[in-house]
PDB file of C-alpha atoms in Angstrom:
ATOM      1  CA  PRO M 171      81.691 107.206  89.813  1.00 38.00           C
ATOM      2  CA  PRO M 172      80.462 104.046  91.577  1.00 39.00           C
ATOM      3  CA  VAL M 173      82.870 102.525  94.077  1.00 41.00           C
ATOM      4  CA  ALA M 174      83.308  99.512  91.800  1.00 43.00           C
ATOM      5  CA  TYR M 175      84.596 101.699  88.967  1.00 43.00           C
ATOM      6  CA  HIS M 176      88.386 102.014  88.784  1.00 50.00           C
ATOM      7  CA  PRO M 177      89.745 104.354  86.113  1.00 51.00           C
ATOM      8  CA  ARG M 178      93.271 103.816  84.833  1.00 52.00           C
ATOM      9  CA  ILE M 179      95.607 106.334  86.462  1.00 53.00           C
ATOM     10  CA  PHE M 180      99.130 107.116  85.371  1.00 49.00           C
ATOM     11  CA  TYR M 181     101.444 110.093  85.632  1.00 47.00           C
ATOM     12  CA  ASP M 182     104.713 111.622  84.514  1.00 45.00           C
ATOM     13  CA  PHE M 183     106.827 114.158  86.391  1.00 40.00           C
ATOM     14  CA  HIS M 184     104.466 117.037  85.657  1.00 41.00           C
ATOM     15  CA  SER M 185     100.935 115.744  85.365  1.00 45.00           C
ATOM     16  CA  LEU M 186      98.427 113.128  86.412  1.00 47.00           C
ATOM     17  CA  TYR M 187      96.407 111.357  83.707  1.00 49.00           C
ATOM     18  CA  ILE M 188      93.115 109.564  84.314  1.00 50.00           C
ATOM     19  CA  ASP M 189      91.481 107.344  81.722  1.00 48.00           C
ATOM     20  CA  PHE M 190      87.654 107.310  81.963  1.00 45.00           C
ATOM     21  CA  SER M 191      86.561 104.991  79.189  1.00 48.00           C
ATOM     22  CA  ASP M 192      82.847 104.821  79.808  1.00 47.00           C
ATOM     23  CA  GLN M 193      81.741 107.541  82.230  1.00 48.00           C
ATOM     24  CA  SER M 194      79.470 110.413  81.219  1.00 46.00           C
ATOM     25  CA  THR M 195      78.725 112.346  84.409  1.00 45.00           C
ATOM     26  CA  SER M 196      80.704 114.979  86.268  1.00 44.00           C
ATOM     27  CA  PHE M 197      82.264 114.677  89.688  1.00 43.00           C
ATOM     28  CA  ALA M 198      85.025 116.330  91.722  1.00 44.00           C
ATOM     29  CA  LEU M 199      88.429 114.739  92.081  1.00 45.00           C
ATOM     30  CA  ASP M 200      90.440 115.155  95.255  1.00 43.00           C
ATOM     31  CA  VAL M 201      93.403 112.790  95.338  1.00 43.00           C
ATOM     32  CA  GLU M 202      96.556 112.797  97.393  1.00 42.00           C
ATOM     33  CA  ILE M 203      99.565 110.661  96.524  1.00 39.00           C
ATOM     34  CA  GLU M 204     102.691 110.543  98.637  1.00 38.00           C
ATOM     35  CA  PHE M 205     106.013 108.859  97.937  1.00 35.00           C
ATOM     36  CA  GLY M 206     108.854 110.096 100.185  1.00 36.00           C
ATOM     37  CA  PHE M 207     107.834 113.492  98.971  1.00 35.00           C
ATOM     38  CA  SER M 208     104.269 114.684  98.518  1.00 37.00           C
ATOM     39  CA  ILE M 209     102.334 115.314  95.349  1.00 36.00           C
ATOM     40  CA  LEU M 210      99.024 117.054  95.864  1.00 37.00           C
ATOM     41  CA  PHE M 211      96.347 116.948  93.164  1.00 37.00           C
ATOM     42  CA  HIS M 212      93.118 118.916  93.103  1.00 38.00           C
ATOM     43  CA  GLY M 213      90.772 119.331  90.157  1.00 41.00           C
ATOM     44  CA  ASP M 214      87.216 119.198  88.877  1.00 40.00           C
ATOM     45  CA  ILE M 215      86.884 116.386  86.371  1.00 39.00           C
ATOM     46  CA  LEU M 216      84.451 116.761  83.482  1.00 41.00           C
ATOM     47  CA  LEU M 217      84.014 113.298  82.052  1.00 40.00           C
ATOM     48  CA  GLY M 218      83.048 112.390  78.529  1.00 39.00           C
ATOM     49  CA  LYS M 219      86.683 112.433  77.421  1.00 37.00           C
ATOM     50  CA  ARG M 220      88.631 109.238  77.372  1.00 39.00           C
ATOM     51  CA  LEU M 221      91.777 110.852  78.789  1.00 43.00           C
ATOM     52  CA  TYR M 222      91.812 113.724  81.231  1.00 40.00           C
ATOM     53  CA  LYS M 223      94.976 115.507  82.332  1.00 41.00           C
ATOM     54  CA  VAL M 224      95.221 117.119  85.771  1.00 39.00           C
ATOM     55  CA  PHE M 225      98.090 119.513  86.415  1.00 39.00           C
ATOM     56  CA  ALA M 226      99.861 118.797  89.663  1.00 35.00           C
ATOM     57  CA  THR M 227     101.406 120.922  92.378  1.00 36.00           C
ATOM     58  CA  TYR M 228     104.608 119.315  93.594  1.00 35.00           C
ATOM     59  CA  LEU M 229     105.797 119.630  97.185  1.00 36.00           C
ATOM     60  CA  ALA M 230     109.170 118.023  96.642  1.00 36.00           C
ATOM     61  CA  THR M 231     112.560 118.867  98.139  1.00 41.00           C
ATOM     62  CA  LEU M 232     111.128 121.570 100.356  1.00 55.00           C
ATOM     63  CA  LEU M 233     110.633 122.558 103.960  1.00 67.00           C
ATOM     64  CA  LYS M 234     107.824 120.766 105.748  1.00 77.00           C
ATOM     65  CA  ALA M 235     106.568 120.204 109.275  1.00 83.00           C
ATOM     66  CA  LYS M 236     105.326 117.183 111.165  1.00 85.00           C
ATOM     67  CA  LEU M 237     103.183 117.560 114.277  1.00 86.00           C
ATOM     68  CA  ILE M 238     103.478 114.978 117.068  1.00 90.00           C
ATOM     69  CA  ILE M 239     101.441 115.035 120.283  1.00 90.00           C
ATOM     70  CA  ILE M 240     102.285 112.724 123.165  1.00 91.00           C
ATOM     71  CA  SER M 241      99.917 112.124 126.089  1.00 89.00           C
ATOM     72  CA  ASP M 242     100.618 109.773 128.993  1.00 83.00           C
ATOM     73  CA  GLY M 243     103.631 108.440 127.140  1.00 85.00           C
ATOM     74  CA  LYS M 244     101.594 107.537 124.060  1.00 89.00           C
ATOM     75  CA  VAL M 245     101.579 109.227 120.655  1.00 91.00           C
ATOM     76  CA  ILE M 246      98.011 110.428 120.035  1.00 87.00           C
ATOM     77  CA  TYR M 247      98.743 112.429 116.873  1.00 87.00           C
ATOM     78  CA  HIS M 248     101.509 112.032 114.318  1.00 88.00           C
ATOM     79  CA  ARG M 249     101.183 113.453 110.831  1.00 83.00           C
ATOM     80  CA  GLU M 250     102.389 116.206 108.541  1.00 81.00           C
ATOM     81  CA  ALA M 251     101.197 119.586 109.759  1.00 79.00           C
ATOM     82  CA  ARG M 252     101.015 120.974 106.188  1.00 68.00           C
ATOM     83  CA  SER M 253      99.790 124.246 107.597  1.00 84.00           C
ATOM     84  CA  PHE M 254     102.584 126.763 107.246  1.00 92.00           C
ATOM     85  CA  VAL M 255     100.818 130.079 106.735  1.00 95.00           C
ATOM     86  CA  LYS M 256     101.679 133.381 105.070  1.00 95.00           C
ATOM     87  CA  GLY M 257     103.467 134.672 108.172  1.00 96.00           C
ATOM     88  CA  PHE M 258     106.145 132.015 107.816  1.00 94.00           C
ATOM     89  CA  ILE M 259     106.783 132.847 104.171  1.00 94.00           C
ATOM     90  CA  SER M 260     106.937 136.561 105.004  1.00 94.00           C
ATOM     91  CA  ALA M 261     109.414 135.982 107.830  1.00 93.00           C
ATOM     92  CA  LEU M 262     111.564 133.745 105.656  1.00 92.00           C
ATOM     93  CA  ARG M 263     111.534 136.310 102.856  1.00 93.00           C
ATOM     94  CA  THR M 264     112.689 139.004 105.299  1.00 94.00           C
ATOM     95  CA  GLN M 265     115.773 137.011 106.234  1.00 93.00           C
ATOM     96  CA  MET M 266     116.609 135.787 102.747  1.00 93.00           C
ATOM     97  CA  SER M 267     116.196 139.177 101.084  1.00 94.00           C
ATOM     98  CA  GLN M 268     117.799 141.091 103.969  1.00 94.00           C
ATOM     99  CA  SER M 269     115.128 143.732 103.504  1.00 94.00           C
ATOM    100  CA  PRO M 270     111.956 144.678 105.398  1.00 93.00           C
ATOM    101  CA  THR M 271     108.705 142.799 104.842  1.00 93.00           C
ATOM    102  CA  THR M 272     105.237 143.764 105.994  1.00 94.00           C
ATOM    103  CA  VAL M 273     103.700 141.054 108.171  1.00 94.00           C
ATOM    104  CA  LYS M 274     100.463 140.751 110.100  1.00 95.00           C
ATOM    105  CA  ASP M 275     101.098 140.088 113.797  1.00 96.00           C
ATOM    106  CA  THR M 276      98.899 137.928 116.015  1.00 97.00           C
ATOM    107  CA  GLY M 277      96.884 141.001 116.941  1.00 95.00           C
ATOM    108  CA  GLY M 278      95.996 141.639 113.306  1.00 96.00           C
ATOM    109  CA  SER M 279      98.209 144.714 112.826  1.00 95.00           C
ATOM    110  CA  GLU M 280     100.275 145.199 109.663  1.00 94.00           C
ATOM    111  CA  ILE M 281     103.886 145.768 110.742  1.00 93.00           C
ATOM    112  CA  SER M 282     107.113 146.195 108.782  1.00 93.00           C
ATOM    113  CA  VAL M 283     109.724 143.747 110.052  1.00 92.00           C
ATOM    114  CA  SER M 284     113.439 144.178 109.304  1.00 93.00           C
ATOM    115  CA  PRO M 285     116.087 141.454 109.017  1.00 92.00           C
ATOM    116  CA  SER M 286     117.500 140.488 112.398  1.00 92.00           C
ATOM    117  CA  SER M 287     119.341 137.642 114.071  1.00 90.00           C
ATOM    118  CA  LEU M 288     116.448 137.653 116.550  1.00 89.00           C
ATOM    119  CA  ASN M 289     113.788 136.857 113.949  1.00 93.00           C
ATOM    120  CA  LEU M 290     111.890 133.550 114.029  1.00 94.00           C
ATOM    121  CA  ASP M 291     112.486 133.105 117.765  1.00 95.00           C
ATOM    122  CA  VAL M 292     110.135 130.414 119.093  1.00 97.00           C
ATOM    123  CA  LYS M 293     111.916 129.733 122.412  1.00 97.00           C
ATOM    124  CA  SER M 294     109.184 131.070 124.658  1.00 97.00           C
ATOM    125  CA  PRO M 295     109.798 130.895 128.420  1.00 97.00           C
ATOM    126  CA  GLU M 296     107.656 129.042 130.939  1.00 98.00           C
ATOM    127  CA  GLY M 297     104.344 130.787 131.490  1.00 98.00           C
ATOM    128  CA  ASP M 298     104.324 132.673 128.166  1.00 97.00           C
ATOM    129  CA  PRO M 299     101.681 131.438 125.694  1.00 97.00           C
ATOM    130  CA  THR M 300     102.050 134.399 123.321  1.00 97.00           C
ATOM    131  CA  TYR M 301     104.646 132.606 121.200  1.00 97.00           C
ATOM    132  CA  GLY M 302     106.316 129.254 120.778  1.00 97.00           C
ATOM    133  CA  ILE M 303     103.929 126.297 120.668  1.00 97.00           C
ATOM    134  CA  VAL M 304     100.421 127.386 121.662  1.00 98.00           C
ATOM    135  CA  LEU M 305      97.082 125.545 121.902  1.00 97.00           C
ATOM    136  CA  GLY M 306      93.628 126.914 121.173  1.00 97.00           C
ATOM    137  CA  SER M 307      89.971 125.977 121.094  1.00 97.00           C
ATOM    138  CA  GLY M 308      88.932 127.612 117.809  1.00 96.00           C
ATOM    139  CA  THR M 309      87.324 125.415 115.170  1.00 94.00           C
ATOM    140  CA  LYS M 310      87.782 127.507 112.022  1.00 95.00           C
ATOM    141  CA  GLU M 311      89.366 125.735 109.086  1.00 94.00           C
ATOM    142  CA  VAL M 312      92.992 126.596 108.427  1.00 94.00           C
ATOM    143  CA  ASP M 313      93.633 129.306 105.830  1.00 95.00           C
ATOM    144  CA  VAL M 314      96.967 130.475 104.442  1.00 95.00           C
ATOM    145  CA  GLU M 315      96.049 134.023 105.543  1.00 96.00           C
ATOM    146  CA  ASP M 316      95.600 132.999 109.212  1.00 97.00           C
ATOM    147  CA  TYR M 317      97.609 135.265 111.504  1.00 97.00           C
ATOM    148  CA  SER M 318      96.628 133.925 114.940  1.00 97.00           C
ATOM    149  CA  LEU M 319      94.865 131.077 116.666  1.00 98.00           C
ATOM    150  CA  VAL M 320      91.130 131.699 116.799  1.00 97.00           C
ATOM    151  CA  SER M 321      90.847 131.162 120.561  1.00 97.00           C
ATOM    152  CA  PRO M 322      94.217 130.711 122.309  1.00 98.00           C
ATOM    153  CA  ILE M 323      93.946 128.850 125.616  1.00 98.00           C
ATOM    154  CA  PRO M 324      95.467 131.069 128.340  1.00 98.00           C
ATOM    155  CA  HIS M 325      98.250 130.115 130.716  1.00 98.00           C
ATOM    156  CA  GLY M 326      97.342 129.243 134.275  1.00 98.00           C
ATOM    157  CA  SER M 327      96.305 126.591 136.755  1.00 97.00           C
ATOM    158  CA  ALA M 328      92.574 127.324 136.887  1.00 97.00           C
ATOM    159  CA  ASP M 329      89.809 125.419 135.118  1.00 97.00           C
ATOM    160  CA  GLY M 330      89.828 126.133 131.393  1.00 97.00           C
ATOM    161  CA  GLN M 331      93.493 127.150 131.418  1.00 98.00           C
ATOM    162  CA  LEU M 332      96.693 125.262 130.584  1.00 98.00           C
ATOM    163  CA  TYR M 333     100.110 125.548 132.183  1.00 98.00           C
ATOM    164  CA  TYR M 334     102.755 126.136 129.493  1.00 98.00           C
ATOM    165  CA  TYR M 335     106.370 125.161 130.136  1.00 98.00           C
ATOM    166  CA  GLU M 336     109.157 126.589 127.972  1.00 98.00           C
ATOM    167  CA  THR M 337     109.395 125.921 124.245  1.00 98.00           C
ATOM    168  CA  LYS M 338     112.660 124.222 123.313  1.00 97.00           C
ATOM    169  CA  VAL M 339     114.472 123.933 119.982  1.00 97.00           C
ATOM    170  CA  GLY M 340     116.647 120.880 119.351  1.00 97.00           C
ATOM    171  CA  GLU M 341     119.740 120.385 117.226  1.00 97.00           C
ATOM    172  CA  VAL M 342     119.679 119.539 113.525  1.00 97.00           C
ATOM    173  CA  TYR M 343     119.964 115.825 112.766  1.00 95.00           C
ATOM    174  CA  VAL M 344     120.139 113.826 109.546  1.00 95.00           C
ATOM    175  CA  GLU M 345     118.399 110.526 108.785  1.00 92.00           C
ATOM    176  CA  GLY M 346     119.115 109.260 105.294  1.00 90.00           C
ATOM    177  CA  SER M 347     118.087 112.025 102.900  1.00 88.00           C
ATOM    178  CA  LYS M 348     116.143 113.953 105.562  1.00 89.00           C
ATOM    179  CA  ALA M 349     117.540 116.815 107.669  1.00 94.00           C
ATOM    180  CA  ALA M 350     115.408 117.956 110.595  1.00 94.00           C
ATOM    181  CA  PHE M 351     115.124 119.533 114.019  1.00 95.00           C
ATOM    182  CA  GLN M 352     112.351 119.533 116.623  1.00 95.00           C
ATOM    183  CA  VAL M 353     110.527 122.288 118.470  1.00 96.00           C
ATOM    184  CA  THR M 354     108.938 120.928 121.658  1.00 96.00           C
ATOM    185  CA  ARG M 355     106.792 122.153 124.535  1.00 96.00           C
ATOM    186  CA  GLN M 356     105.271 120.401 127.528  1.00 96.00           C
ATOM    187  CA  ILE M 357     101.834 121.571 128.632  1.00 96.00           C
ATOM    188  CA  ILE M 358      99.834 120.402 131.648  1.00 96.00           C
ATOM    189  CA  ASN M 359      96.214 120.772 132.702  1.00 96.00           C
ATOM    190  CA  LYS M 360      96.391 121.750 136.379  1.00 97.00           C
ATOM    191  CA  GLY M 361      92.661 122.454 136.611  1.00 96.00           C
ATOM    192  CA  SER M 362      89.945 120.114 137.802  1.00 97.00           C
ATOM    193  CA  THR M 363      88.080 119.921 134.475  1.00 97.00           C
ATOM    194  CA  ASP M 364      89.060 118.642 131.033  1.00 96.00           C
ATOM    195  CA  VAL M 365      90.259 121.102 128.375  1.00 97.00           C
ATOM    196  CA  THR M 366      89.335 120.573 124.725  1.00 96.00           C
ATOM    197  CA  VAL M 367      91.909 121.601 122.131  1.00 96.00           C
ATOM    198  CA  ASN M 368      90.958 122.170 118.485  1.00 96.00           C
ATOM    199  CA  GLU M 369      93.967 124.021 117.072  1.00 95.00           C
ATOM    200  CA  VAL M 370      97.746 123.938 117.493  1.00 95.00           C
ATOM    201  CA  GLY M 371      99.943 126.871 116.547  1.00 96.00           C
ATOM    202  CA  LEU M 372     103.612 127.744 116.230  1.00 97.00           C
ATOM    203  CA  ILE M 373     104.248 131.456 116.761  1.00 98.00           C
ATOM    204  CA  ALA M 374     107.570 133.248 116.287  1.00 97.00           C
ATOM    205  CA  ARG M 375     108.844 136.465 117.810  1.00 95.00           C
ATOM    206  CA  MET M 376     110.332 138.851 115.282  1.00 93.00           C
ATOM    207  CA  GLY M 377     113.191 141.278 115.980  1.00 84.00           C
ATOM    208  CA  VAL M 378     113.825 143.356 119.083  1.00 72.00           C
ATOM    209  CA  GLY M 379     110.193 144.406 119.501  1.00 77.00           C
ATOM    210  CA  ASP M 380     107.244 142.403 120.694  1.00 84.00           C
ATOM    211  CA  VAL M 381     106.043 141.404 117.228  1.00 94.00           C
ATOM    212  CA  LYS M 382     104.585 137.892 117.236  1.00 96.00           C
ATOM    213  CA  VAL M 383     103.880 136.146 113.925  1.00 97.00           C
ATOM    214  CA  LEU M 384     101.961 132.908 113.385  1.00 97.00           C
ATOM    215  CA  ILE M 385     103.979 130.547 111.193  1.00 95.00           C
ATOM    216  CA  ASP M 386     101.898 127.372 111.453  1.00 95.00           C
ATOM    217  CA  ARG M 387      98.319 126.578 112.445  1.00 95.00           C
ATOM    218  CA  THR M 388      97.098 122.991 112.454  1.00 93.00           C
ATOM    219  CA  ALA M 389      93.485 121.994 113.140  1.00 93.00           C
ATOM    220  CA  TYR M 390      93.265 118.917 115.371  1.00 91.00           C
ATOM    221  CA  SER M 391      90.849 118.118 118.199  1.00 92.00           C
ATOM    222  CA  PHE M 392      91.793 116.290 121.383  1.00 92.00           C
ATOM    223  CA  THR M 393      91.163 116.524 125.115  1.00 94.00           C
ATOM    224  CA  ILE M 394      93.647 117.167 127.909  1.00 95.00           C
ATOM    225  CA  VAL M 395      92.150 115.642 131.046  1.00 94.00           C
ATOM    226  CA  SER M 396      92.779 117.041 134.506  1.00 95.00           C
ATOM    227  CA  SER M 397      96.394 116.558 135.662  1.00 94.00           C
ATOM    228  CA  ASP M 398      97.449 115.271 132.223  1.00 94.00           C
ATOM    229  CA  LEU M 399     100.864 116.381 130.929  1.00 94.00           C
ATOM    230  CA  ILE M 400     101.288 116.398 127.154  1.00 94.00           C
ATOM    231  CA  GLU M 401     104.245 117.111 124.916  1.00 95.00           C
ATOM    232  CA  VAL M 402     103.726 118.840 121.590  1.00 95.00           C
ATOM    233  CA  ILE M 403     106.459 118.403 118.981  1.00 95.00           C
ATOM    234  CA  TYR M 404     106.904 120.205 115.693  1.00 94.00           C
ATOM    235  CA  GLU M 405     109.459 118.375 113.574  1.00 93.00           C
ATOM    236  CA  ILE M 406     110.598 120.769 110.855  1.00 92.00           C
ATOM    237  CA  TYR M 407     112.427 119.056 108.052  1.00 90.00           C
ATOM    238  CA  ALA M 408     113.543 118.964 104.452  1.00 88.00           C
ATOM    239  CA  TYR M 409     114.523 116.026 102.314  1.00 80.00           C
ATOM    240  CA  VAL M 410     115.616 115.293  98.787  1.00 77.00           C
TER     241      VAL M 410
END
């Protein structure tokens, strides 16, 4: 509808209601409302009815991730990642069920992974960009079936490469009704040219083998200039 038109919107715990008193055309609705927890609405609205009900998907009291990127001491990106992918759910199911789950590794192979105390390891050492926090240049939109970054940026000191330090995992802390911990990695551009980043990933190593599983992929574009050191932080949290 025209920008000047403001339908009456109200909701209960399960649904969103929109009152269109005088509209007669169709349009798509894409609304996001967030209160301490997130409620995500998506629907195609066919007008001509005075009251339209849109069912809602609630993302309340659940595990979420926030992505923070710091460059030259300044926060250049700070928002919910919202991009946990199927690999994370599969890995979590493996541990919670204590039974094998078939996952797709970052090479695209279907592999059965068994429960292990070594699962979901993201503490990659310095110089290893195959897991932990990894940056890429791919521009594809994020999909829940993603199993790898589109174009991971390799480790190194040459132009077009990035030097990856170790990925660290912090302790759990509580702030009010939120419990969280942070996964962090410092990355520096030691080359003489700028490096453009379009995707950020969190990859976990599963079990005693060399199985690597993508658990989050976030699309965000920024540039790491020559000699610039950045810190990438995944804050993984739950709140009630």
